[in-house]
JSON list of N, CA, C and O in Angstrom, two decimals:
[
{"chain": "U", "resi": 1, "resn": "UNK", "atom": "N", "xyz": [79.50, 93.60, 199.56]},
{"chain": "U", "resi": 1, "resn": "UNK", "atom": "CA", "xyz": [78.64, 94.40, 200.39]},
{"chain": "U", "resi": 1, "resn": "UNK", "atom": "C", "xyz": [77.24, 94.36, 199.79]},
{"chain": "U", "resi": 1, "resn": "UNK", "atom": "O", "xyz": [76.97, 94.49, 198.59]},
{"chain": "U", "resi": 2, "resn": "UNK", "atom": "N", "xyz": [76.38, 94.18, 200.77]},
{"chain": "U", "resi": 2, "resn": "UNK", "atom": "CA", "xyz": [74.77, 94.33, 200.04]},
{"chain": "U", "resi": 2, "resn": "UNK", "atom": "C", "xyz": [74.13, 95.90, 199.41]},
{"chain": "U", "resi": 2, "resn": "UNK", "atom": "O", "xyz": [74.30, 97.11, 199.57]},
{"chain": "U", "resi": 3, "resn": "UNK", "atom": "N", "xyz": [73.70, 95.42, 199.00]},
{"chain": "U", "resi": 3, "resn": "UNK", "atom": "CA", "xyz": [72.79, 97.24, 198.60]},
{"chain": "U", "resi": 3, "resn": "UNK", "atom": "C", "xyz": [72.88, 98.33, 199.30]},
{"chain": "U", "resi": 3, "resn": "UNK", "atom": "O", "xyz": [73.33, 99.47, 199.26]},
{"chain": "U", "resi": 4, "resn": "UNK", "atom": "N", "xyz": [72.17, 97.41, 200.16]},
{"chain": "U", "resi": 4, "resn": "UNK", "atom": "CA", "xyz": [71.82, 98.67, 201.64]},
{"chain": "U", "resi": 4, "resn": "UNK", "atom": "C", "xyz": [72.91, 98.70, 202.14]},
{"chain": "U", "resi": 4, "resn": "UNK", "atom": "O", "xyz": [73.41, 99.71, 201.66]},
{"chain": "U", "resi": 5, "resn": "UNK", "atom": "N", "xyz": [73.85, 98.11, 203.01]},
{"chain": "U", "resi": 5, "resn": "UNK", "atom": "CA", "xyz": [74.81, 98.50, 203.67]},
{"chain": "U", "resi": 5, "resn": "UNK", "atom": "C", "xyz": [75.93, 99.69, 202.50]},
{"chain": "U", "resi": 5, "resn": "UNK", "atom": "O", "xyz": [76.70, 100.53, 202.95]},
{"chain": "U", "resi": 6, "resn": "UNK", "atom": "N", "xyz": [75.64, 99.35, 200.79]},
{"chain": "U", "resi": 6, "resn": "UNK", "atom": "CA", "xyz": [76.47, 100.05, 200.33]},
{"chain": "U", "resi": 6, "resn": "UNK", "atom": "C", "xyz": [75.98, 101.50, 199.84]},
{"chain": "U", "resi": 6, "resn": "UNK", "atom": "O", "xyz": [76.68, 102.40, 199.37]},
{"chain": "U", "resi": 7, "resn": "UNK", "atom": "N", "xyz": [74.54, 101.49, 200.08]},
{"chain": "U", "resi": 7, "resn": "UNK", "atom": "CA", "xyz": [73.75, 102.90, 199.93]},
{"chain": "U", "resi": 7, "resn": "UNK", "atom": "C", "xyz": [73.53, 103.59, 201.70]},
{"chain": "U", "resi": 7, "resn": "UNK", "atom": "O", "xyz": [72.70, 104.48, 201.86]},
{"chain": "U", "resi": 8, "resn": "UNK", "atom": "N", "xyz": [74.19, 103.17, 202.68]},
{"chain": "U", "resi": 8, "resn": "UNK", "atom": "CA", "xyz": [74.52, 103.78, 203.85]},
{"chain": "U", "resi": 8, "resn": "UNK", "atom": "C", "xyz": [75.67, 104.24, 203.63]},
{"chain": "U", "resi": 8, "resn": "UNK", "atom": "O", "xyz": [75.86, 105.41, 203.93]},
{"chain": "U", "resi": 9, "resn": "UNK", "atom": "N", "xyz": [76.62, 103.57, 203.12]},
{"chain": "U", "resi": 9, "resn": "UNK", "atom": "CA", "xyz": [78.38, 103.71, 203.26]},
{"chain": "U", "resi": 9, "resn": "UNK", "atom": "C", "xyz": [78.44, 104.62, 202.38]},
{"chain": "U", "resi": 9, "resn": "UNK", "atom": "O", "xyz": [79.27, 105.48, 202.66]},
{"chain": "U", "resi": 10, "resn": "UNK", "atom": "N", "xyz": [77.63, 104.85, 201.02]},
{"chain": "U", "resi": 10, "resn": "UNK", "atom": "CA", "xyz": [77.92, 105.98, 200.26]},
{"chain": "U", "resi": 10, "resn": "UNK", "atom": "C", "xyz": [77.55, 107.47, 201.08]},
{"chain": "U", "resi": 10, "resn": "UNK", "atom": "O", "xyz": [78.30, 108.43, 201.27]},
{"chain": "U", "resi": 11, "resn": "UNK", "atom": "N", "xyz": [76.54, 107.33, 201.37]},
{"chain": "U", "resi": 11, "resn": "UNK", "atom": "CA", "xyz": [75.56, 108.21, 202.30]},
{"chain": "U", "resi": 11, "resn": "UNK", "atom": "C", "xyz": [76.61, 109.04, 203.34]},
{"chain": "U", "resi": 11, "resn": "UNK", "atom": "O", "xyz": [76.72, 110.25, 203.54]},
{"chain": "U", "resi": 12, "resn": "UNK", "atom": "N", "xyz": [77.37, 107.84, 203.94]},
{"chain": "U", "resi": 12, "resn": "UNK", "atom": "CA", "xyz": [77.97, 108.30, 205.12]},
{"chain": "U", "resi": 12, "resn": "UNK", "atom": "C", "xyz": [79.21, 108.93, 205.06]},
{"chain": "U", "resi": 12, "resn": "UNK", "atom": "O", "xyz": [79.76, 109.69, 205.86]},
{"chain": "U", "resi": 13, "resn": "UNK", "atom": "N", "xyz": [79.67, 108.37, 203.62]},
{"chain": "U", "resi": 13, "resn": "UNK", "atom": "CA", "xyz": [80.92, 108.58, 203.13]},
{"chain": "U", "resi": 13, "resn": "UNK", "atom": "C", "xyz": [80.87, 110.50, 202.35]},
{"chain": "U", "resi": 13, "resn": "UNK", "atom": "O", "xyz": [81.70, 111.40, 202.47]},
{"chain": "U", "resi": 14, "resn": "UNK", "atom": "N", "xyz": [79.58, 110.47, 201.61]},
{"chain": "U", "resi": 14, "resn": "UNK", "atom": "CA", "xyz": [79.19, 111.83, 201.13]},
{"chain": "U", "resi": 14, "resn": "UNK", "atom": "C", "xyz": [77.68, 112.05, 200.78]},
{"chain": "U", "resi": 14, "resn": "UNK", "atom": "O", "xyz": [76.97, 111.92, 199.78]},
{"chain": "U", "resi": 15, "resn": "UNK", "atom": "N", "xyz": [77.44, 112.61, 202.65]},
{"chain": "U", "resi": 15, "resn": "UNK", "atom": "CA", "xyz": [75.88, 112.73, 203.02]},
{"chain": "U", "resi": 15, "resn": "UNK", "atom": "C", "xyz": [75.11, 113.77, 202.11]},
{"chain": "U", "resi": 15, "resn": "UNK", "atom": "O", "xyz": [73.90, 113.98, 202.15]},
{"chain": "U", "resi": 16, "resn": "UNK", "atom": "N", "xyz": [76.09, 114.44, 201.19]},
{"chain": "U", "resi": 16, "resn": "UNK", "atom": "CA", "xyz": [75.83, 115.61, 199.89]},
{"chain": "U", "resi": 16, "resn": "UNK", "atom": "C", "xyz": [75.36, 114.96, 198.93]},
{"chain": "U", "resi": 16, "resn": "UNK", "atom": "O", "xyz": [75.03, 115.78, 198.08]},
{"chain": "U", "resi": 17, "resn": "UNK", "atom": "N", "xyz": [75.10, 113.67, 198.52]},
{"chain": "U", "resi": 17, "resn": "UNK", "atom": "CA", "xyz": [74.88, 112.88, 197.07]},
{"chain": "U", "resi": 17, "resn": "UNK", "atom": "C", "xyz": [73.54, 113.51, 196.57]},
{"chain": "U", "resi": 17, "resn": "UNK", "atom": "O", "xyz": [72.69, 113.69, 197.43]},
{"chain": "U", "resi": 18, "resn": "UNK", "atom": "N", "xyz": [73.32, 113.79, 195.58]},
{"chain": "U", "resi": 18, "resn": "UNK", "atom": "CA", "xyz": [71.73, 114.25, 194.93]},
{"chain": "U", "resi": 18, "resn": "UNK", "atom": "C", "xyz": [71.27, 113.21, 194.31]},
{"chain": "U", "resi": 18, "resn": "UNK", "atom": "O", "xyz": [71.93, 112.51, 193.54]},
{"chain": "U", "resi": 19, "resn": "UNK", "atom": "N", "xyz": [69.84, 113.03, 194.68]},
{"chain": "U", "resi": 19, "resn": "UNK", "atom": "CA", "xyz": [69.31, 112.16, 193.89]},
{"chain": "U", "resi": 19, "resn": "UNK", "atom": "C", "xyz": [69.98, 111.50, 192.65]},
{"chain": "U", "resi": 19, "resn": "UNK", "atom": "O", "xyz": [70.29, 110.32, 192.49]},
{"chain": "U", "resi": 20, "resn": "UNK", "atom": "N", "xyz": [70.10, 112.57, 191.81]},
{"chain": "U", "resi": 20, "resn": "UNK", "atom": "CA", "xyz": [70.68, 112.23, 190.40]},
{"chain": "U", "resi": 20, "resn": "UNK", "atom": "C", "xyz": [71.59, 111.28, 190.58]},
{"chain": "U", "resi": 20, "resn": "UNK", "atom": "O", "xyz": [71.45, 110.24, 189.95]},
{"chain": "U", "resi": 21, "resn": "UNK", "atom": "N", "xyz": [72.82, 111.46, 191.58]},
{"chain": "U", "resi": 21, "resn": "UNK", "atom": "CA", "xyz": [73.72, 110.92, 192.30]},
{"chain": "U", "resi": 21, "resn": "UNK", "atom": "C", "xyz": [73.45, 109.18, 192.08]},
{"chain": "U", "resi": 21, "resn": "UNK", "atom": "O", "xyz": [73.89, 108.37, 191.27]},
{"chain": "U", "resi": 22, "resn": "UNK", "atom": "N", "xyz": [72.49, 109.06, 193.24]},
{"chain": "U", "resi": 22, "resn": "UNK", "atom": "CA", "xyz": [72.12, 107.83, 193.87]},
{"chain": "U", "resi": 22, "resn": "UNK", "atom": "C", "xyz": [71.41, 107.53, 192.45]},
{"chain": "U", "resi": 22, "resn": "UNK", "atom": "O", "xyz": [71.95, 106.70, 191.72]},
{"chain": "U", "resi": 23, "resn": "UNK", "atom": "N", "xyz": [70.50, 108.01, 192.11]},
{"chain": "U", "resi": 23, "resn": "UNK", "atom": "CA", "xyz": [70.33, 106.95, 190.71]},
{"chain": "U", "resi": 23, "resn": "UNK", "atom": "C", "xyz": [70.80, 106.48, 189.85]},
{"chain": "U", "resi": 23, "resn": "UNK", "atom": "O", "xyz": [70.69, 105.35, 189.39]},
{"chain": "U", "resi": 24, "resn": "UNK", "atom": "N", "xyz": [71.56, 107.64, 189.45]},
{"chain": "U", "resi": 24, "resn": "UNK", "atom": "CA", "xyz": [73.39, 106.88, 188.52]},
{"chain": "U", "resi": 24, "resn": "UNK", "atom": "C", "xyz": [73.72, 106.02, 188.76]},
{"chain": "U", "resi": 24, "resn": "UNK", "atom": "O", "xyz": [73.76, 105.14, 187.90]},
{"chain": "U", "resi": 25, "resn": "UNK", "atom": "N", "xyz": [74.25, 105.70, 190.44]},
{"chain": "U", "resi": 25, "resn": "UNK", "atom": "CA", "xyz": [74.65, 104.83, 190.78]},
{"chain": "U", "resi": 25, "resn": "UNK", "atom": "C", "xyz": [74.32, 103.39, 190.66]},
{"chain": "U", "resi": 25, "resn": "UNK", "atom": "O", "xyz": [75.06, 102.47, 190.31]},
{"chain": "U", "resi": 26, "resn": "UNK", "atom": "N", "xyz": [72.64, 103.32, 191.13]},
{"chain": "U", "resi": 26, "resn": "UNK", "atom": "CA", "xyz": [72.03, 102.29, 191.34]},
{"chain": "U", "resi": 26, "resn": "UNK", "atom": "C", "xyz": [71.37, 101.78, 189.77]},
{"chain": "U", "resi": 26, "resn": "UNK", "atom": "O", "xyz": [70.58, 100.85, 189.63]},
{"chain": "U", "resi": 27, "resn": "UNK", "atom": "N", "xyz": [71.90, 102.61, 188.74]},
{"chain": "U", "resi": 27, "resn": "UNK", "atom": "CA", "xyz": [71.45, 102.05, 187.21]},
{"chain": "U", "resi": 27, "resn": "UNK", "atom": "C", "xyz": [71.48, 100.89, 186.84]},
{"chain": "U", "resi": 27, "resn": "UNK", "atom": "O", "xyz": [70.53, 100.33, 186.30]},
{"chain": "U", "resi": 28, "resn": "UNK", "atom": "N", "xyz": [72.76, 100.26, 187.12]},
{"chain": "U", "resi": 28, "resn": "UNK", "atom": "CA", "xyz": [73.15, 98.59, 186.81]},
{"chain": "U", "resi": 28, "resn": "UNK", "atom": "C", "xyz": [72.48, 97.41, 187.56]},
{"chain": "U", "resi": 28, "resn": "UNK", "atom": "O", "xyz": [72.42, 96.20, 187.34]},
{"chain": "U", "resi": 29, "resn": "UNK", "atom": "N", "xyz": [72.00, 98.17, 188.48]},
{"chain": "U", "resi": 29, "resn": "UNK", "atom": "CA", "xyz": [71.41, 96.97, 189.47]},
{"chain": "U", "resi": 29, "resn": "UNK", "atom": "C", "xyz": [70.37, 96.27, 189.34]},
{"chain": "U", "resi": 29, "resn": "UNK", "atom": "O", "xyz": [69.29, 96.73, 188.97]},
{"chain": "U", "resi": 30, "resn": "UNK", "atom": "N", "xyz": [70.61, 95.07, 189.64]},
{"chain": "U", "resi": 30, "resn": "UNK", "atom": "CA", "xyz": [69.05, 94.43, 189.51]},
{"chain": "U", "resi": 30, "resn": "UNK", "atom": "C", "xyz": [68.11, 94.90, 190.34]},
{"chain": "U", "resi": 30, "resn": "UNK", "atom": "O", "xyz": [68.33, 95.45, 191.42]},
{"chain": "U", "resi": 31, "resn": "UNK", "atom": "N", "xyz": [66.87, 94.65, 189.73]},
{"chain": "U", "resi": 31, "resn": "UNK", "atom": "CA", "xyz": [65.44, 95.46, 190.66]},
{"chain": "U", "resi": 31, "resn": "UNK", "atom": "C", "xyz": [65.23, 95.12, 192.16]},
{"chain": "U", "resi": 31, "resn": "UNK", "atom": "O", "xyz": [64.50, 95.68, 192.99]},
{"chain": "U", "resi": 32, "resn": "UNK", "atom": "N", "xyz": [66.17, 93.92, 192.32]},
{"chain": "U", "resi": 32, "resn": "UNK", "atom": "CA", "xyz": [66.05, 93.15, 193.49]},
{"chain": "U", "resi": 32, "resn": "UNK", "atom": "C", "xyz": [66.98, 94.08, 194.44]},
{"chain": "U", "resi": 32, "resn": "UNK", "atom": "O", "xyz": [66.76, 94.59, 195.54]},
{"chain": "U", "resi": 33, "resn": "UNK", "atom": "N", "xyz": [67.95, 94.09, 193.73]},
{"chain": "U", "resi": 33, "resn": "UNK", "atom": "CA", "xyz": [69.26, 95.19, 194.89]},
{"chain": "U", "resi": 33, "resn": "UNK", "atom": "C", "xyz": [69.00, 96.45, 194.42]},
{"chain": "U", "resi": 33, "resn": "UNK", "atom": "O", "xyz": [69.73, 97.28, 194.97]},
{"chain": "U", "resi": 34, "resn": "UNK", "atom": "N", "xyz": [68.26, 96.92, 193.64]},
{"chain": "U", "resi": 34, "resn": "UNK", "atom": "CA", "xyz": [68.14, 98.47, 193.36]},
{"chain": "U", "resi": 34, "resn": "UNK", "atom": "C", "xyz": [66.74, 98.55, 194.30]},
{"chain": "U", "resi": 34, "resn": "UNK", "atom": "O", "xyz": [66.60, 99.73, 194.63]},
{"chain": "U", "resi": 35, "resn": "UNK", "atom": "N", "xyz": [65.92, 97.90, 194.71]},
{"chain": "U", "resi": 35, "resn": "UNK", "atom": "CA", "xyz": [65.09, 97.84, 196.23]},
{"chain": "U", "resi": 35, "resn": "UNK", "atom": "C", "xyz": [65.65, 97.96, 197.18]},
{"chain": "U", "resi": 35, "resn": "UNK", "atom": "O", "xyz": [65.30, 98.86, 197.95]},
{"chain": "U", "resi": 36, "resn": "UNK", "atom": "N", "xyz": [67.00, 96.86, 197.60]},
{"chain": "U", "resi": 36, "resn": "UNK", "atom": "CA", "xyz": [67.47, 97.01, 198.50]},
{"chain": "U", "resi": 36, "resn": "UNK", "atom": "C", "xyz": [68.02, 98.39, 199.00]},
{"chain": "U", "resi": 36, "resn": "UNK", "atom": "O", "xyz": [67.89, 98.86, 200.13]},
{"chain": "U", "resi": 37, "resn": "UNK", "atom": "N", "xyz": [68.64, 98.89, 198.00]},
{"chain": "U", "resi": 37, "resn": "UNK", "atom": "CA", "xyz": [69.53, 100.03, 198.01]},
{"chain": "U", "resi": 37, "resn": "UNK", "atom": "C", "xyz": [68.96, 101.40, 198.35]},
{"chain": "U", "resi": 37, "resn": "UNK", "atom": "O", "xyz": [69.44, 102.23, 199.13]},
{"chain": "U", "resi": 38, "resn": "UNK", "atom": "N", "xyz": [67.91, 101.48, 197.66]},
{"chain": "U", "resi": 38, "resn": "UNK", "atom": "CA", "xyz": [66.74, 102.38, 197.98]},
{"chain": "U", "resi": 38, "resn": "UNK", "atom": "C", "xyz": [66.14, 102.41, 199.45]},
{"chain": "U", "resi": 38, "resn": "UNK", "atom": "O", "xyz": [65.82, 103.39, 200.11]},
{"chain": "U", "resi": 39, "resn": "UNK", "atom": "N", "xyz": [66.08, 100.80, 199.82]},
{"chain": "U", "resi": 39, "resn": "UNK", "atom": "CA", "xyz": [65.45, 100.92, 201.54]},
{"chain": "U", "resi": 39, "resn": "UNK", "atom": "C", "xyz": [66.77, 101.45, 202.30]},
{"chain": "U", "resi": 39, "resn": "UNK", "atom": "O", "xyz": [66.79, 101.96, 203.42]},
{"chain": "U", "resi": 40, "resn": "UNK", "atom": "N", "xyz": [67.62, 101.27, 201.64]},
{"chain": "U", "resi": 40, "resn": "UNK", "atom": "CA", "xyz": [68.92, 102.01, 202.59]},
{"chain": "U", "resi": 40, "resn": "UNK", "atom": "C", "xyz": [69.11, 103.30, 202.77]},
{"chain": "U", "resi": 40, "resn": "UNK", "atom": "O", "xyz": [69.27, 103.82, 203.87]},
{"chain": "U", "resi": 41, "resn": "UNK", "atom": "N", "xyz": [69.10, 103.83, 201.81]},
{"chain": "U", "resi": 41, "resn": "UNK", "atom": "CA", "xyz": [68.69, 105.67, 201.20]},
{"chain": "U", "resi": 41, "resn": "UNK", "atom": "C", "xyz": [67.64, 105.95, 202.41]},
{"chain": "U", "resi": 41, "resn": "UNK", "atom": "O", "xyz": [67.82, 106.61, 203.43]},
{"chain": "U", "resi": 42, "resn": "UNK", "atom": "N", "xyz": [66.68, 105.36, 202.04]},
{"chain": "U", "resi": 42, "resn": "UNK", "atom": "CA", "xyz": [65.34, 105.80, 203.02]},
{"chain": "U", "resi": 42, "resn": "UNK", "atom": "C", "xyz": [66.06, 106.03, 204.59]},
{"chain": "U", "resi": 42, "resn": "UNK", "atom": "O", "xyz": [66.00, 107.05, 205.28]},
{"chain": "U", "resi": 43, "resn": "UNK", "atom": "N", "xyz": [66.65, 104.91, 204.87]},
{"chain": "U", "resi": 43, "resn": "UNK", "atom": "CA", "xyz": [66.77, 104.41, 206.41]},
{"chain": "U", "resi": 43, "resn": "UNK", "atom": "C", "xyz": [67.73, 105.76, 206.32]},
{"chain": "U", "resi": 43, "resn": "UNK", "atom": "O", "xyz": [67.29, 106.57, 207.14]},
{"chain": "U", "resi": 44, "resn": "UNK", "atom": "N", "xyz": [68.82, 106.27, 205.64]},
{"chain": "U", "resi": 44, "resn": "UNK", "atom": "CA", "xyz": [69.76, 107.31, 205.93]},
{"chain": "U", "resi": 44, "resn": "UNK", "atom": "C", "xyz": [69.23, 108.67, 206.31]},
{"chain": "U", "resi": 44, "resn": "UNK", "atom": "O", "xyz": [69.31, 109.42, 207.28]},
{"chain": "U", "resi": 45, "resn": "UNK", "atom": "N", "xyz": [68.51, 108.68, 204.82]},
{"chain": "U", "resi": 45, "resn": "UNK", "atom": "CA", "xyz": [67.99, 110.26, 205.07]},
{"chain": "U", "resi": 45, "resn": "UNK", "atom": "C", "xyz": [66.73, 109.76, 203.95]},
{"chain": "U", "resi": 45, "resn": "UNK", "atom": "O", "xyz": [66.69, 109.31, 202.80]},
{"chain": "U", "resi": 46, "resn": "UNK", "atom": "N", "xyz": [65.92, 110.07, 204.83]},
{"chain": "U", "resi": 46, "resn": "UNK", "atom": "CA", "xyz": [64.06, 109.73, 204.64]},
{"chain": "U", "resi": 46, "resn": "UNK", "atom": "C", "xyz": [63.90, 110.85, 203.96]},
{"chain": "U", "resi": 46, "resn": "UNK", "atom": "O", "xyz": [63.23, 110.57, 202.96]},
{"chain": "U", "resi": 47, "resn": "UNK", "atom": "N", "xyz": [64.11, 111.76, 203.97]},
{"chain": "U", "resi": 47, "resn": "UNK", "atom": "CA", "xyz": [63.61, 113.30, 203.26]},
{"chain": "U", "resi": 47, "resn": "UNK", "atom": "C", "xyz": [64.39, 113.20, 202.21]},
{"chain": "U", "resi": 47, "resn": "UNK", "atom": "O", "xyz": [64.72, 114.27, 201.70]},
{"chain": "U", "resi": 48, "resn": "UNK", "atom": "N", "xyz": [64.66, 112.54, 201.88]},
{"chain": "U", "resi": 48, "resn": "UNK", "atom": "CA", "xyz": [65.55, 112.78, 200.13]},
{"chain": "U", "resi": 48, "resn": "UNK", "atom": "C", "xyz": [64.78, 112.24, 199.35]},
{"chain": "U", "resi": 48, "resn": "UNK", "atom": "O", "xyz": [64.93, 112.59, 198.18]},
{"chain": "U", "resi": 49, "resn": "UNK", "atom": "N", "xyz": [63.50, 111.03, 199.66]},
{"chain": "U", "resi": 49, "resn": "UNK", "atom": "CA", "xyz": [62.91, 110.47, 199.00]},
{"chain": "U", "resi": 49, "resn": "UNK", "atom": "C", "xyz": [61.86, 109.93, 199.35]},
{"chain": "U", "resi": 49, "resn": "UNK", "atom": "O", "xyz": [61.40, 108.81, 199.11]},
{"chain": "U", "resi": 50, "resn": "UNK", "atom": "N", "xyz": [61.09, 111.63, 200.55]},
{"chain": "U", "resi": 50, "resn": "UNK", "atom": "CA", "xyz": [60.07, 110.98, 201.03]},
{"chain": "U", "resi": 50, "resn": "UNK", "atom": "C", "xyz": [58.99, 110.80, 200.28]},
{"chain": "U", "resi": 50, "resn": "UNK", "atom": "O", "xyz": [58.09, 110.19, 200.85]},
{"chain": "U", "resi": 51, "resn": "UNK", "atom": "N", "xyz": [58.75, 111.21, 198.91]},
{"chain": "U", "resi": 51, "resn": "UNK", "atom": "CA", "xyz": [57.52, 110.95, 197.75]},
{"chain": "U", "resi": 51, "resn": "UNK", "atom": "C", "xyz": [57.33, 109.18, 197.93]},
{"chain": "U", "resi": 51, "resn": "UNK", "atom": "O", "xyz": [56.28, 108.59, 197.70]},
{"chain": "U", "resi": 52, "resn": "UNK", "atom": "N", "xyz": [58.18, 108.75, 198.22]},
{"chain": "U", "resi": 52, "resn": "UNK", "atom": "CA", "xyz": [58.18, 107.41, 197.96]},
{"chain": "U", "resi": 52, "resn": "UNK", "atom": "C", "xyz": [58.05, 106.45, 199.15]},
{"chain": "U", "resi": 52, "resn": "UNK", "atom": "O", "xyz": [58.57, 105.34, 199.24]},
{"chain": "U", "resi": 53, "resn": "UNK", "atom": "N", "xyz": [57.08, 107.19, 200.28]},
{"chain": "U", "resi": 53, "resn": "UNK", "atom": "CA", "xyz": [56.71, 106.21, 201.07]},
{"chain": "U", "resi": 53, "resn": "UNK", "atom": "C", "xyz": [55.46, 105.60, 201.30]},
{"chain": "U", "resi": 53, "resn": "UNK", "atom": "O", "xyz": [55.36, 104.68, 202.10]}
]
């Protein structure tokens, strides 16, 4: 699964994740899929990380 489709599926799976959450998660990733993953976050729920548009 790509980044993004797997930072929707988390999202969708438990739309409760906190930041802290999603960054844990995305620690191991390369900068390339820890971008990706992040534009996925955004596309889910934009207000979790709207500082960053």
């Amino acid at each position: 699964m790509n980044p993004t489709a797997t930072a929707k599926a988390l999202l969708a799976d438990r739309p409760d994740l906190s930041l802290r959450e999603l960054t844990d998660f995305a620690a191991d990733m390369s900068p390339r899929d820890e971008d990706r993953f992040w534009a996925g976050v955004r596309q889910v729920n934009p207000f979790l990380c709207s500082e960053w548009h």
